[in-house]
Amino acid sequence: MQLIKCLVIVQLSLLLVEESLAGRDFYKILNVKKSANTNEVKKAYRRLAKELHPDKNKDDPDASTKFQDLGAAYEVLSNPDKRKTYDRCGEECLKKEGMMDHGGDPFSSFFGDFGFNFGGDGQQQDAPRGADIVMDLYVSLEELYSGNFVEIVRNKPVTKPASGTRKCNCRQEMVTRNLGPGRFQMIQQTVCDECPNVKLVNEERTLEIEVEQGMVDGQETRFVAEGEPHIDGEPGDLIVRVQQMPHPRFLRKNDDLYTNVTISLQDALVGFSMEVKHLDGHLVPVTREKVTWPGARIRKKGEGMPNFENNNLTGNLYITFDVEFPKKDLTEEDKEALKKILDQSSINRIYNGL
Ligand SMILES: *[C@@H]1O[C@H](CO)[C@@H](O)[C@H](O)[C@H]1NC(C)=O
Ligand SMILES: *[C@@H]1O[C@H](CO)[C@@H](O)[C@H](O)[C@H]1NC(C)=O
């Protein structure tokens, strides 16, 4: 009995050792497949970071650990070199090679990259505030269909300590001066505190902006505190406004897509089979056996844009056909043959088409 107990303990401790050697499973932490591309990693991180932030999970004693695991997982899987090393030999290996820069510290500035505002909305109403910046982000229909991350490199002014002091928190105060027996004077004067001096220094920062699937033209995303700084108060916000660029083949109306296809008169009459290349490159098969007249429109269910609120819902794709007539002249023989085949009596309906 004693021996068995002993064995069990040895086995258990072996298991523990193995686990710590292998390190954390970053794929599991981010809940992405091994084959996930960088966009998918960023997307998963961005979602989970909002969900798992310790400020939002004050009841969970493990919140901070979970958040740090998430940071480490993102740091490694979003970087091709680190990811390759990690895939080869795990987290321990990365640490040995000194490749864990941030040590997964989720509170390091590196996490400013997505413009998160983790501090909550503790903005004071009357504190001075820098201006908001509105930025138009021109995106293609392809990006709105599949989703993408856009990197914005900018010079962000950051406050840094400087030598000396400066006047701050200035306000008006009434002071009383004694001018002699029974005589006072009250005057108003500006009183300031002495604060450590600061200066604004430009730092090059990359902001990652997610173009989410199904976003619509004109949609705005607010990045709190990423706008213009204010030396005595809060920075303004950055507002990114989506501008959908026109597409050469598709027209979007809400979640539906429209496209035009020109077919030959021959195909229009005898039927055809073709494929329409979609925004992400997948092919939509189109087959017709019946006659297709100019202006005919078919609907491909679910081949439209993903809905922004619920990506599981998709619009439709409408294909309108145009028929190209042959330019060559027909012989008398061909004409007779065609007449026989089509067997269509003359219509010659004259009407006002307007
Ligand atoms: C399809 O053709 C119609 C008529 O010529 C045009 O108004 C429409 O913009 C075209 N659609 C696309 C997606 O090019
Ligand atoms: C979308 O579909 C997935 C899997 O089919 C499901 O887990 C998820 O809850 C759905 N999302 C919504 C918003 O319905």
Short mmCIF file of C-alpha atoms and ligand atoms in Angstrom, two decimals:
data_model
loop_
_atom_site.label_atom_id
_atom_site.label_comp_id
_atom_site.label_asym_id
_atom_site.label_seq_id
_atom_site.Cartn_x
_atom_site.Cartn_y
_atom_site.Cartn_z
CA MET A 1 0.00 0.00 0.00
CA GLN A 2 2.73 2.39 1.02
CA LEU A 3 4.62 1.54 -2.14
CA ILE A 4 1.64 2.21 -4.38
CA LYS A 5 1.08 5.58 -2.72
CA CYS A 6 4.71 6.39 -3.25
CA LEU A 7 4.50 5.47 -6.93
CA VAL A 8 1.43 7.59 -7.41
CA ILE A 9 3.19 10.58 -5.89
CA VAL A 10 6.23 10.07 -8.10
CA GLN A 11 4.01 9.84 -11.15
CA LEU A 12 2.08 12.92 -10.20
CA SER A 13 5.20 14.96 -9.68
CA LEU A 14 6.54 13.73 -13.01
CA LEU A 15 3.38 14.97 -14.65
CA LEU A 16 3.76 18.34 -13.01
CA VAL A 17 7.37 18.64 -14.13
CA GLU A 18 6.40 17.78 -17.68
CA GLU A 19 3.70 20.39 -17.69
CA SER A 20 5.91 23.20 -16.48
CA LEU A 21 8.65 22.23 -18.94
CA ALA A 22 6.28 22.33 -21.84
CA GLY A 23 4.96 25.73 -20.74
CA ARG A 24 1.57 27.16 -21.49
CA ASP A 25 -0.54 26.17 -24.46
CA PHE A 26 -0.87 29.52 -26.21
CA TYR A 27 -3.20 28.18 -28.89
CA LYS A 28 -5.59 26.96 -26.27
CA ILE A 29 -5.40 30.22 -24.33
CA LEU A 30 -6.31 32.23 -27.43
CA ASN A 31 -8.74 29.54 -28.55
CA VAL A 32 -7.38 29.45 -32.09
CA LYS A 33 -6.37 26.56 -34.34
CA LYS A 34 -2.71 25.72 -34.91
CA SER A 35 -3.20 26.85 -38.49
CA ALA A 36 -4.68 30.24 -37.51
CA ASN A 37 -3.24 33.16 -39.47
CA THR A 38 -2.06 36.40 -37.88
CA ASN A 39 -5.42 38.09 -38.49
CA GLU A 40 -7.22 35.35 -36.63
CA VAL A 41 -4.75 35.60 -33.75
CA LYS A 42 -5.24 39.36 -33.51
CA LYS A 43 -8.98 39.00 -33.68
CA ALA A 44 -9.08 36.35 -30.96
CA TYR A 45 -6.81 38.41 -28.74
CA ARG A 46 -8.79 41.57 -29.19
CA ARG A 47 -12.05 39.81 -28.26
CA LEU A 48 -10.61 38.00 -25.25
CA ALA A 49 -8.69 40.98 -23.90
CA LYS A 50 -11.93 42.91 -23.60
CA GLU A 51 -13.63 39.96 -21.94
CA LEU A 52 -10.88 38.90 -19.54
CA HIS A 53 -9.59 42.24 -18.33
CA PRO A 54 -9.17 42.12 -14.54
CA ASP A 55 -11.16 45.33 -14.08
CA LYS A 56 -14.13 43.55 -15.54
CA ASN A 57 -13.61 40.37 -13.51
CA LYS A 58 -13.10 41.60 -9.98
CA ASP A 59 -14.74 38.48 -8.53
CA ASP A 60 -12.32 36.09 -10.18
CA PRO A 61 -9.14 35.61 -8.14
CA ASP A 62 -7.39 34.18 -11.24
CA ALA A 63 -8.34 37.12 -13.46
CA SER A 64 -4.89 38.65 -13.41
CA THR A 65 -3.18 35.34 -14.24
CA LYS A 66 -5.60 34.66 -17.05
CA PHE A 67 -4.99 38.08 -18.46
CA GLN A 68 -1.25 37.65 -18.30
CA ASP A 69 -1.49 34.27 -20.02
CA LEU A 70 -3.48 35.94 -22.75
CA GLY A 71 -0.89 38.68 -23.17
CA ALA A 72 1.93 36.14 -23.42
CA ALA A 73 -0.03 34.04 -25.91
CA TYR A 74 -0.65 37.08 -28.08
CA GLU A 75 2.93 38.26 -27.87
CA VAL A 76 4.21 34.93 -29.15
CA LEU A 77 1.61 33.89 -31.70
CA SER A 78 1.39 37.30 -33.37
CA ASN A 79 5.12 37.30 -34.10
CA PRO A 80 6.25 34.86 -36.82
CA ASP A 81 9.76 34.30 -35.37
CA LYS A 82 8.55 33.70 -31.84
CA ARG A 83 5.74 31.52 -33.07
CA LYS A 84 8.12 29.34 -35.07
CA THR A 85 10.35 28.82 -32.04
CA TYR A 86 7.33 28.16 -29.85
CA ASP A 87 5.93 25.59 -32.29
CA ARG A 88 9.31 23.86 -32.35
CA CYS A 89 10.02 23.64 -28.64
CA GLY A 90 7.53 25.48 -26.46
CA GLU A 91 7.58 28.37 -24.04
CA GLU A 92 10.65 27.31 -22.04
CA CYS A 93 12.65 27.42 -25.23
CA LEU A 94 11.51 30.95 -25.99
CA LYS A 95 12.50 32.07 -22.55
CA LYS A 96 15.92 30.46 -22.88
CA GLU A 97 16.49 32.30 -26.14
CA GLY A 98 15.38 35.55 -24.52
CA MET A 99 12.47 35.98 -26.88
CA MET A 100 9.83 36.87 -24.32
CA ASP A 101 10.32 40.63 -24.29
CA HIS A 102 7.34 41.72 -22.34
CA GLY A 103 7.17 38.57 -20.29
CA GLY A 104 3.52 38.75 -21.15
CA ASP A 105 3.08 41.77 -18.90
CA PRO A 106 -0.35 42.88 -20.06
CA PHE A 107 0.08 46.28 -18.52
CA SER A 108 3.14 47.18 -20.56
CA SER A 109 2.71 49.83 -23.23
CA PHE A 110 2.75 47.19 -25.91
CA PHE A 111 -0.89 46.64 -25.21
CA GLY A 112 -1.70 50.15 -26.24
CA ASP A 113 -1.43 48.85 -29.77
CA PHE A 114 -5.09 48.08 -30.12
CA GLY A 115 -6.24 51.31 -28.56
CA PHE A 116 -7.87 49.55 -25.62
CA ASN A 117 -9.16 51.67 -22.86
CA PHE A 118 -8.73 49.39 -19.89
CA GLY A 119 -8.98 52.14 -17.32
CA GLY A 120 -12.74 52.20 -17.53
CA ASP A 121 -14.51 55.50 -17.96
CA GLY A 122 -13.22 57.42 -15.00
CA GLN A 123 -13.09 60.61 -17.01
CA GLN A 124 -13.60 63.73 -14.96
CA GLN A 125 -16.26 65.91 -16.46
CA ASP A 126 -14.57 69.24 -15.94
CA ALA A 127 -10.96 68.24 -16.56
CA PRO A 128 -9.55 69.92 -19.65
CA ARG A 129 -9.46 67.63 -22.60
CA GLY A 130 -7.53 67.45 -25.84
CA ALA A 131 -9.38 67.52 -29.12
CA ASP A 132 -10.92 64.47 -30.77
CA ILE A 133 -9.41 63.46 -34.06
CA VAL A 134 -11.60 62.00 -36.80
CA MET A 135 -9.81 59.83 -39.29
CA ASP A 136 -11.27 58.37 -42.47
CA LEU A 137 -10.16 54.82 -43.06
CA TYR A 138 -10.58 53.78 -46.68
CA VAL A 139 -11.30 50.06 -46.89
CA SER A 140 -12.02 47.72 -49.75
CA LEU A 141 -15.08 45.52 -50.01
CA GLU A 142 -12.73 42.54 -49.72
CA GLU A 143 -11.61 43.75 -46.28
CA LEU A 144 -15.18 44.29 -45.16
CA TYR A 145 -16.10 40.81 -46.35
CA SER A 146 -13.26 38.89 -44.70
CA GLY A 147 -12.13 41.28 -41.97
CA ASN A 148 -8.63 42.69 -41.67
CA PHE A 149 -6.26 44.57 -39.43
CA VAL A 150 -4.90 47.88 -40.58
CA GLU A 151 -1.75 49.27 -39.02
CA ILE A 152 -1.58 52.98 -38.53
CA VAL A 153 1.86 54.35 -37.80
CA ARG A 154 1.73 57.76 -36.30
CA ASN A 155 3.67 60.18 -34.20
CA LYS A 156 1.89 60.17 -30.92
CA PRO A 157 2.73 62.98 -28.51
CA VAL A 158 3.40 61.43 -25.11
CA THR A 159 3.98 63.33 -21.88
CA LYS A 160 7.43 62.83 -20.40
CA PRO A 161 8.94 64.27 -17.23
CA ALA A 162 11.12 67.34 -17.78
CA SER A 163 13.40 69.31 -15.48
CA GLY A 164 12.00 72.07 -13.29
CA THR A 165 8.42 72.80 -12.36
CA ARG A 166 5.45 74.41 -13.99
CA LYS A 167 2.37 76.16 -12.73
CA CYS A 168 -0.67 73.94 -12.77
CA ASN A 169 -4.23 73.60 -11.44
CA CYS A 170 -4.55 77.37 -11.53
CA ARG A 171 -7.67 78.84 -9.98
CA GLN A 172 -9.07 82.13 -8.65
CA GLU A 173 -9.01 82.65 -4.90
CA MET A 174 -10.11 85.46 -2.66
CA VAL A 175 -7.55 86.64 -0.19
CA THR A 176 -7.99 89.11 2.62
CA ARG A 177 -5.36 91.65 3.48
CA ASN A 178 -5.26 93.49 6.74
CA LEU A 179 -4.70 97.15 5.96
CA GLY A 180 -4.64 98.38 9.54
CA PRO A 181 -6.94 98.41 12.52
CA GLY A 182 -10.48 97.66 11.40
CA ARG A 183 -9.62 97.85 7.71
CA PHE A 184 -9.47 94.91 5.39
CA GLN A 185 -9.20 94.49 1.70
CA MET A 186 -10.40 91.45 -0.22
CA ILE A 187 -8.84 90.81 -3.54
CA GLN A 188 -9.01 88.08 -6.07
CA GLN A 189 -5.84 86.50 -7.25
CA THR A 190 -4.73 83.59 -9.35
CA VAL A 191 -3.25 80.80 -7.34
CA CYS A 192 -1.42 77.88 -8.90
CA ASP A 193 0.25 74.73 -7.68
CA GLU A 194 3.76 73.82 -8.60
CA CYS A 195 3.80 70.60 -10.57
CA PRO A 196 6.73 68.65 -11.88
CA ASN A 197 7.44 69.86 -15.36
CA VAL A 198 6.44 67.72 -18.33
CA LYS A 199 6.99 67.98 -22.01
CA LEU A 200 5.28 66.40 -24.98
CA VAL A 201 7.57 64.12 -26.90
CA ASN A 202 6.62 62.52 -30.20
CA GLU A 203 6.87 58.77 -30.17
CA GLU A 204 6.30 56.55 -33.14
CA ARG A 205 3.48 54.17 -32.31
CA THR A 206 1.61 51.63 -34.32
CA LEU A 207 -2.09 51.40 -33.74
CA GLU A 208 -3.80 48.25 -34.93
CA ILE A 209 -7.30 48.91 -36.16
CA GLU A 210 -9.62 46.04 -36.84
CA VAL A 211 -11.77 46.22 -39.92
CA GLU A 212 -14.55 43.96 -38.70
CA GLN A 213 -16.58 41.78 -41.01
CA GLY A 214 -19.72 43.46 -42.25
CA MET A 215 -18.86 46.99 -41.07
CA VAL A 216 -20.80 49.56 -43.04
CA ASP A 217 -19.83 52.75 -44.81
CA GLY A 218 -19.57 55.60 -42.33
CA GLN A 219 -19.37 53.37 -39.24
CA GLU A 220 -17.30 54.91 -36.47
CA THR A 221 -15.06 53.29 -33.88
CA ARG A 222 -13.84 55.34 -30.94
CA PHE A 223 -10.36 54.83 -29.56
CA VAL A 224 -10.48 56.41 -26.14
CA ALA A 225 -7.55 58.68 -25.27
CA GLU A 226 -5.81 58.21 -28.62
CA GLY A 227 -6.60 61.72 -29.81
CA GLU A 228 -4.80 64.98 -29.15
CA PRO A 229 -3.10 65.23 -25.77
CA HIS A 230 -3.72 67.96 -23.23
CA ILE A 231 -0.90 68.95 -20.94
CA ASP A 232 -3.21 69.60 -17.99
CA GLY A 233 -5.83 66.97 -18.58
CA GLU A 234 -7.06 64.04 -20.57
CA PRO A 235 -6.25 63.34 -24.17
CA GLY A 236 -9.09 63.42 -26.66
CA ASP A 237 -10.32 60.38 -28.55
CA LEU A 238 -9.47 59.08 -31.96
CA ILE A 239 -12.52 58.35 -34.06
CA VAL A 240 -11.95 56.08 -37.00
CA ARG A 241 -14.61 56.29 -39.68
CA VAL A 242 -14.95 53.52 -42.25
CA GLN A 243 -15.12 54.67 -45.86
CA GLN A 244 -16.02 51.87 -48.20
CA MET A 245 -14.24 52.14 -51.53
CA PRO A 246 -16.12 51.38 -54.75
CA HIS A 247 -15.49 47.92 -56.13
CA PRO A 248 -15.02 47.14 -59.83
CA ARG A 249 -17.27 44.06 -59.82
CA PHE A 250 -19.61 44.27 -56.85
CA LEU A 251 -22.08 46.82 -55.64
CA ARG A 252 -23.22 46.67 -52.02
CA LYS A 253 -26.66 47.54 -50.72
CA ASN A 254 -26.91 46.85 -46.99
CA ASP A 255 -25.80 43.21 -46.72
CA ASP A 256 -26.65 42.32 -50.33
CA LEU A 257 -24.21 42.29 -53.20
CA TYR A 258 -24.97 42.94 -56.85
CA THR A 259 -22.91 42.04 -59.87
CA ASN A 260 -23.34 41.98 -63.65
CA VAL A 261 -22.36 39.16 -65.98
CA THR A 262 -22.28 39.34 -69.76
CA ILE A 263 -22.99 36.05 -71.52
CA SER A 264 -23.05 35.18 -75.21
CA LEU A 265 -26.30 34.85 -77.14
CA GLN A 266 -25.46 31.19 -77.58
CA ASP A 267 -25.17 30.62 -73.81
CA ALA A 268 -28.30 32.68 -73.27
CA LEU A 269 -30.21 30.30 -75.52
CA VAL A 270 -28.77 26.88 -74.72
CA GLY A 271 -27.76 27.33 -71.10
CA PHE A 272 -24.34 27.49 -69.48
CA SER A 273 -22.25 26.77 -66.43
CA MET A 274 -19.82 29.31 -65.00
CA GLU A 275 -18.25 30.52 -61.77
CA VAL A 276 -18.26 33.97 -60.23
CA LYS A 277 -15.16 34.76 -58.18
CA HIS A 278 -16.22 36.12 -54.80
CA LEU A 279 -14.49 38.74 -52.66
CA ASP A 280 -12.41 36.20 -50.75
CA GLY A 281 -11.59 34.24 -53.91
CA HIS A 282 -14.11 31.43 -53.44
CA LEU A 283 -16.06 30.49 -56.55
CA VAL A 284 -19.83 30.75 -56.74
CA PRO A 285 -21.18 28.29 -59.31
CA VAL A 286 -23.86 29.56 -61.68
CA THR A 287 -25.67 27.05 -63.86
CA ARG A 288 -28.63 27.66 -66.12
CA GLU A 289 -30.46 25.33 -68.40
CA LYS A 290 -33.29 27.61 -69.38
CA VAL A 291 -33.12 30.59 -71.72
CA THR A 292 -31.60 33.65 -70.09
CA TRP A 293 -32.90 36.95 -71.38
CA PRO A 294 -31.06 40.27 -71.10
CA GLY A 295 -31.68 41.81 -67.70
CA ALA A 296 -32.58 38.48 -66.06
CA ARG A 297 -31.54 38.41 -62.43
CA ILE A 298 -30.78 35.40 -60.26
CA ARG A 299 -30.31 35.29 -56.52
CA LYS A 300 -27.59 33.35 -54.73
CA LYS A 301 -28.76 32.97 -51.17
CA GLY A 302 -26.19 33.64 -48.45
CA GLU A 303 -23.50 34.84 -50.85
CA GLY A 304 -23.82 38.47 -49.78
CA MET A 305 -21.93 40.29 -47.03
CA PRO A 306 -21.74 38.99 -43.47
CA ASN A 307 -23.91 40.96 -41.09
CA PHE A 308 -21.93 43.16 -38.70
CA GLU A 309 -23.97 42.32 -35.60
CA ASN A 310 -24.09 38.61 -36.32
CA ASN A 311 -21.55 37.23 -38.75
CA ASN A 312 -23.59 34.05 -39.10
CA LEU A 313 -26.17 35.97 -41.05
CA THR A 314 -25.31 36.88 -44.62
CA GLY A 315 -27.05 38.81 -47.34
CA ASN A 316 -27.69 37.59 -50.88
CA LEU A 317 -25.81 37.95 -54.11
CA TYR A 318 -27.85 39.13 -57.10
CA ILE A 319 -26.45 38.47 -60.56
CA THR A 320 -27.89 40.39 -63.49
CA PHE A 321 -27.23 39.08 -66.99
CA ASP A 322 -26.48 40.99 -70.09
CA VAL A 323 -26.44 39.23 -73.45
CA GLU A 324 -23.83 39.92 -76.07
CA PHE A 325 -25.04 39.39 -79.63
CA PRO A 326 -22.74 37.96 -82.30
CA LYS A 327 -21.28 40.57 -84.61
CA LYS A 328 -20.67 38.38 -87.63
CA ASP A 329 -23.16 38.31 -90.51
CA LEU A 330 -25.12 35.12 -91.07
CA THR A 331 -25.39 33.31 -94.41
CA GLU A 332 -28.79 32.82 -95.98
CA GLU A 333 -28.56 29.16 -95.06
CA ASP A 334 -27.86 29.91 -91.40
CA LYS A 335 -30.72 32.35 -91.32
CA GLU A 336 -33.14 29.74 -92.61
CA ALA A 337 -31.84 27.21 -90.08
CA LEU A 338 -32.24 29.67 -87.21
CA LYS A 339 -35.76 30.54 -88.25
CA LYS A 340 -36.61 26.92 -88.18
CA ILE A 341 -35.09 26.34 -84.77
CA LEU A 342 -36.47 29.43 -83.04
CA ASP A 343 -39.83 29.25 -84.75
CA GLN A 344 -40.66 32.69 -83.44
CA SER A 345 -43.17 34.71 -85.43
CA SER A 346 -42.43 38.41 -85.86
CA ILE A 347 -43.56 40.53 -82.94
CA ASN A 348 -42.75 44.09 -83.99
CA ARG A 349 -44.46 45.53 -80.99
CA ILE A 350 -44.00 49.27 -81.08
CA TYR A 351 -44.19 50.95 -77.72
CA ASN A 352 -43.01 53.93 -75.78
CA GLY A 353 -40.19 52.51 -73.65
CA LEU A 354 -39.94 55.58 -71.46
C1 LIG B 1 -24.59 46.62 -63.47
O1 LIG B 1 -25.12 47.29 -64.58
C2 LIG B 1 -26.03 48.35 -64.29
C3 LIG B 1 -26.62 48.85 -65.58
O2 LIG B 1 -25.63 49.11 -66.53
C4 LIG B 1 -25.27 49.43 -63.53
O3 LIG B 1 -26.14 50.48 -63.17
C5 LIG B 1 -24.67 48.80 -62.27
O4 LIG B 1 -23.89 49.77 -61.60
C6 LIG B 1 -23.81 47.62 -62.62
N1 LIG B 1 -23.36 46.96 -61.40
C7 LIG B 1 -22.07 46.75 -61.10
C8 LIG B 1 -21.82 46.03 -59.83
O5 LIG B 1 -21.19 47.09 -61.83
C1 LIG B 2 -22.77 31.72 -34.88
O1 LIG B 2 -22.55 30.34 -35.11
C2 LIG B 2 -21.68 29.73 -34.18
C3 LIG B 2 -21.43 28.30 -34.60
O2 LIG B 2 -22.41 27.82 -35.46
C4 LIG B 2 -22.32 29.82 -32.78
O3 LIG B 2 -21.45 29.24 -31.83
C5 LIG B 2 -22.54 31.29 -32.44
O4 LIG B 2 -23.20 31.41 -31.19
C6 LIG B 2 -23.38 31.96 -33.50
N1 LIG B 2 -23.42 33.40 -33.21
C7 LIG B 2 -24.56 34.06 -33.13
C8 LIG B 2 -24.42 35.50 -32.75
O5 LIG B 2 -25.65 33.57 -33.36
#
